[in-house]
mmCIF file of C-alpha atoms in Angstrom:
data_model
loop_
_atom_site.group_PDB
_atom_site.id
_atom_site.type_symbol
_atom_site.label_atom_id
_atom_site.label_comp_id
_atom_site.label_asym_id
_atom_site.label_seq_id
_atom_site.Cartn_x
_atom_site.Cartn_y
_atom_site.Cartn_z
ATOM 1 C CA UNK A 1 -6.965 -7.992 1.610
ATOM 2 C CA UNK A 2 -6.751 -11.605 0.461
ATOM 3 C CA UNK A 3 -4.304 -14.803 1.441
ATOM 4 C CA UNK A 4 -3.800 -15.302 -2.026
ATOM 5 C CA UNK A 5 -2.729 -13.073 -4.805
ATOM 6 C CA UNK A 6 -5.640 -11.602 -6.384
ATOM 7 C CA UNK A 7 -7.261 -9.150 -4.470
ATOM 8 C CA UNK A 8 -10.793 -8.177 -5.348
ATOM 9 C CA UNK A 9 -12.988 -5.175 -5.942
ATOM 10 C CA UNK A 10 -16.233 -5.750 -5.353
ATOM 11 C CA UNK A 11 -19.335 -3.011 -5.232
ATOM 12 C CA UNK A 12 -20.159 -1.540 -1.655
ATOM 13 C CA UNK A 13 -23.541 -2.035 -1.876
ATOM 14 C CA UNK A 14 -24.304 -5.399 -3.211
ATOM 15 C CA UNK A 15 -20.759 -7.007 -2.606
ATOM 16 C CA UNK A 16 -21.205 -7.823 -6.333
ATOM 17 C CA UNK A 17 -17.552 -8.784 -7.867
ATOM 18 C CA UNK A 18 -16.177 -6.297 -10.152
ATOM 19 C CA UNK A 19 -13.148 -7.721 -10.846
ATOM 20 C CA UNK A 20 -9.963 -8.677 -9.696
ATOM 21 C CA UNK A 21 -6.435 -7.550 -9.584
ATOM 22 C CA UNK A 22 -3.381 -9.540 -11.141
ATOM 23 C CA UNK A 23 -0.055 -9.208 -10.803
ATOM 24 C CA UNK A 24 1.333 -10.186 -6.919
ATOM 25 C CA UNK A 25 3.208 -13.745 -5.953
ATOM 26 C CA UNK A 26 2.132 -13.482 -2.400
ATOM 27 C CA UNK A 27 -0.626 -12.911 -0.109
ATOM 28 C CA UNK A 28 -2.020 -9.134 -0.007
ATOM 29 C CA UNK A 29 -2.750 -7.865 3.023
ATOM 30 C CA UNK A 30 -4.114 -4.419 2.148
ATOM 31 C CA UNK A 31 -5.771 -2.406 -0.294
ATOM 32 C CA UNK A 32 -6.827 1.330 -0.852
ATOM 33 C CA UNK A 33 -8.666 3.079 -3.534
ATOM 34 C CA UNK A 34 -7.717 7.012 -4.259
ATOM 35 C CA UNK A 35 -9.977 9.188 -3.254
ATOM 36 C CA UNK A 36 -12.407 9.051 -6.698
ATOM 37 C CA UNK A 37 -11.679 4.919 -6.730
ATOM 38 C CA UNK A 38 -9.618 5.650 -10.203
ATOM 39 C CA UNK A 39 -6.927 3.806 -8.952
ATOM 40 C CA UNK A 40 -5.875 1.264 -6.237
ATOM 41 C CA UNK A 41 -2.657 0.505 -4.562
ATOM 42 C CA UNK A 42 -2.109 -2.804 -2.819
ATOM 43 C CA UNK A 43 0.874 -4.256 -0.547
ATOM 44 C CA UNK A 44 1.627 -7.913 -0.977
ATOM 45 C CA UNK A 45 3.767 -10.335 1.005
ATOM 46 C CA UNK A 46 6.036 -11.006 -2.159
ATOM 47 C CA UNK A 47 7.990 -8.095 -0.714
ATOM 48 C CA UNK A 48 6.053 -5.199 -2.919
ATOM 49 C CA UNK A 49 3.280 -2.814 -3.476
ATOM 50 C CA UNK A 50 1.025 -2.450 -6.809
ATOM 51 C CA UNK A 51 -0.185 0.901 -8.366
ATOM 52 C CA UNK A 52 -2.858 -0.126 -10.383
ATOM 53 C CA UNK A 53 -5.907 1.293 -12.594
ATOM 54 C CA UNK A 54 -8.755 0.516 -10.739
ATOM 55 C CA UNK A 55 -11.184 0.800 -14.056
ATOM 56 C CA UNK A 56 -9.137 -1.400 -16.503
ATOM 57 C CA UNK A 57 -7.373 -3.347 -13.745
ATOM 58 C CA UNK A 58 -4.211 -2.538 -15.317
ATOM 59 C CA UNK A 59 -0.830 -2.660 -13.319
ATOM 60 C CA UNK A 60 0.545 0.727 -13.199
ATOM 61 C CA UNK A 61 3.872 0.542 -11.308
ATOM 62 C CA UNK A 62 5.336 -2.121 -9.038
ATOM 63 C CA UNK A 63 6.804 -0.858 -5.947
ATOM 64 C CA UNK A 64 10.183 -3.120 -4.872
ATOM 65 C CA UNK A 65 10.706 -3.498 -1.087
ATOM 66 C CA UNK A 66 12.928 -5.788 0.934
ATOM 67 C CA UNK A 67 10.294 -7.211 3.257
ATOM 68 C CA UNK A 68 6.932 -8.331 3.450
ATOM 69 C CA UNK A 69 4.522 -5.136 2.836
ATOM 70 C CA UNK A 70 1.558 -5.055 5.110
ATOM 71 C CA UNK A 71 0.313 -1.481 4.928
ATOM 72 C CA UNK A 72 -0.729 0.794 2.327
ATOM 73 C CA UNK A 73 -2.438 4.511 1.507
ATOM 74 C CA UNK A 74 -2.945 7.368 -0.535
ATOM 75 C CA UNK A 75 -1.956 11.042 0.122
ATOM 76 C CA UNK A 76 -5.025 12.963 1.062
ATOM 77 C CA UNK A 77 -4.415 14.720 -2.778
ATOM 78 C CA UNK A 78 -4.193 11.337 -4.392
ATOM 79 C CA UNK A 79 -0.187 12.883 -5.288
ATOM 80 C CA UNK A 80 1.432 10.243 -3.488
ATOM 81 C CA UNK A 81 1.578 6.382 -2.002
ATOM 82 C CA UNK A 82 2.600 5.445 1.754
ATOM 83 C CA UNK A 83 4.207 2.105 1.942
ATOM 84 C CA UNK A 84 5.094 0.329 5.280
ATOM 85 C CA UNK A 85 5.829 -3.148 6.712
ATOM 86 C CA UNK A 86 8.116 -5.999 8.443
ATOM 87 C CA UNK A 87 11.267 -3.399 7.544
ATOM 88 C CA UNK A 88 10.031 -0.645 9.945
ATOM 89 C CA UNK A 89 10.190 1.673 7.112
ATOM 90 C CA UNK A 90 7.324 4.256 5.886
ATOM 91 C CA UNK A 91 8.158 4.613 2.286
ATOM 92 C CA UNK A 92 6.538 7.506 0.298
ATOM 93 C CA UNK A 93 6.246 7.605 -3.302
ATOM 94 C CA UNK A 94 5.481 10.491 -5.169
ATOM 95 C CA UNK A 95 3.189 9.346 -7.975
ATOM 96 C CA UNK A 96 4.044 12.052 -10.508
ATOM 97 C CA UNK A 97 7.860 10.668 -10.762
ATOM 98 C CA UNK A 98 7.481 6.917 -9.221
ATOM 99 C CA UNK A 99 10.554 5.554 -10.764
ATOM 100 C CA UNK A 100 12.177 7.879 -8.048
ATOM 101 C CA UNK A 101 13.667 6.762 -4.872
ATOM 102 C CA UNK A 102 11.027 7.174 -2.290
ATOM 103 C CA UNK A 103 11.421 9.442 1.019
ATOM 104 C CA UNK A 104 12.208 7.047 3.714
ATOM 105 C CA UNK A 105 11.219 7.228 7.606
ATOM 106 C CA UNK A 106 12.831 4.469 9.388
ATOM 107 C CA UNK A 107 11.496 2.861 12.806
ATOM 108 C CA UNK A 108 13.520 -0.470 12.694
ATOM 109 C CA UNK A 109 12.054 -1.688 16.173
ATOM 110 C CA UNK A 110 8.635 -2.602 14.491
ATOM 111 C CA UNK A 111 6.982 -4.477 12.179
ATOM 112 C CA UNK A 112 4.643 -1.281 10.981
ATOM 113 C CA UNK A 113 1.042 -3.342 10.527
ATOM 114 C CA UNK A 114 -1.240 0.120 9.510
ATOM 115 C CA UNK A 115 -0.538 3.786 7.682
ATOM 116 C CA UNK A 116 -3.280 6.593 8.127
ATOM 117 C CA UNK A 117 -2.810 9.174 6.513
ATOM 118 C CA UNK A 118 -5.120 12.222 8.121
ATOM 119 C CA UNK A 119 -3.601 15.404 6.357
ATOM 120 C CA UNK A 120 -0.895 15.694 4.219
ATOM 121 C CA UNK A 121 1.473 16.644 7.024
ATOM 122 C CA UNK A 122 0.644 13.252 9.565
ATOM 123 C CA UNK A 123 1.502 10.151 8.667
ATOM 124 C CA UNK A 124 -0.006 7.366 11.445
ATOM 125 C CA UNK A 125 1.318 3.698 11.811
ATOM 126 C CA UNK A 126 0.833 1.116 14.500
ATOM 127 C CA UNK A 127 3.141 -1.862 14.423
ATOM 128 C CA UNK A 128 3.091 -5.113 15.968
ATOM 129 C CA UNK A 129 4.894 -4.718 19.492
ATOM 130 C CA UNK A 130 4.078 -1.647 21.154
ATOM 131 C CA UNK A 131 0.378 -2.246 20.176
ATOM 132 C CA UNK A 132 -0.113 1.593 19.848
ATOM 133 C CA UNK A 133 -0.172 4.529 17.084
ATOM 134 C CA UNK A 134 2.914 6.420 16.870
#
């Protein structure tokens, strides 16, 4: 994550920059790679999350939401992207089509701050009132 918007990667080892990502208007407040670091989603406060090419840097697909975006992963098979955030929304975007509308699970009560995703059939969030994983 990073308060402005150009999240890093940087090597695991050395902390050595590798380069940086471009393409968000807002802070970004979480990052994954996939599960062979090819590519890299990240969810921004400019209301989206970025699919991106983790080798080249290059943006993939831009992910529109209607809130701030504070949490972000990959499908344990790399097939799909979790989105969640201030709309109390899990979002999931299947990869293969991801101009498609995504499947939608809606807890309006919370601001969803964290997505786990386990196994492919357990999605798990915390959000910022109950101060627990659902």
């Amino acid at each position: 994550s990073c308060l402005d918007n150009r999240p890093m990667l940087r090597d695991g080892t050395t902390g050595d920059w590798i380069g940086s990502f471009v393409g968000h208007n807002g802070a970004v407040w979480c990052a994954r790679l996939n599960s062979n670091a090819t590519r890299a989603v990240t969810a921004s406060a400019d209301f989206s999350a970025n699919y991106w090419c983790a080798v080249t840097g290059q943006l993939l697909h831009t992910f529109e939401h209607r809130h701030i975006v504070r949490a972000t992963t990959f499908s344990k098979d790399d097939s799909k992207i979790f989105t969640a955030g201030h709309e109390g929304k899990i979002r999931i975007y299947d990869l293969k089509k991801p101009e498609a509308e995504p499947t939608i699970c809606e807890d309006k009560r919370a601001k969803i701050q964290y997505l786990l995703t386990p196994s492919e059939s357990l999605i798990v969030s915390s959000d910022d009132k109950e101060k627990m994983i659902k």
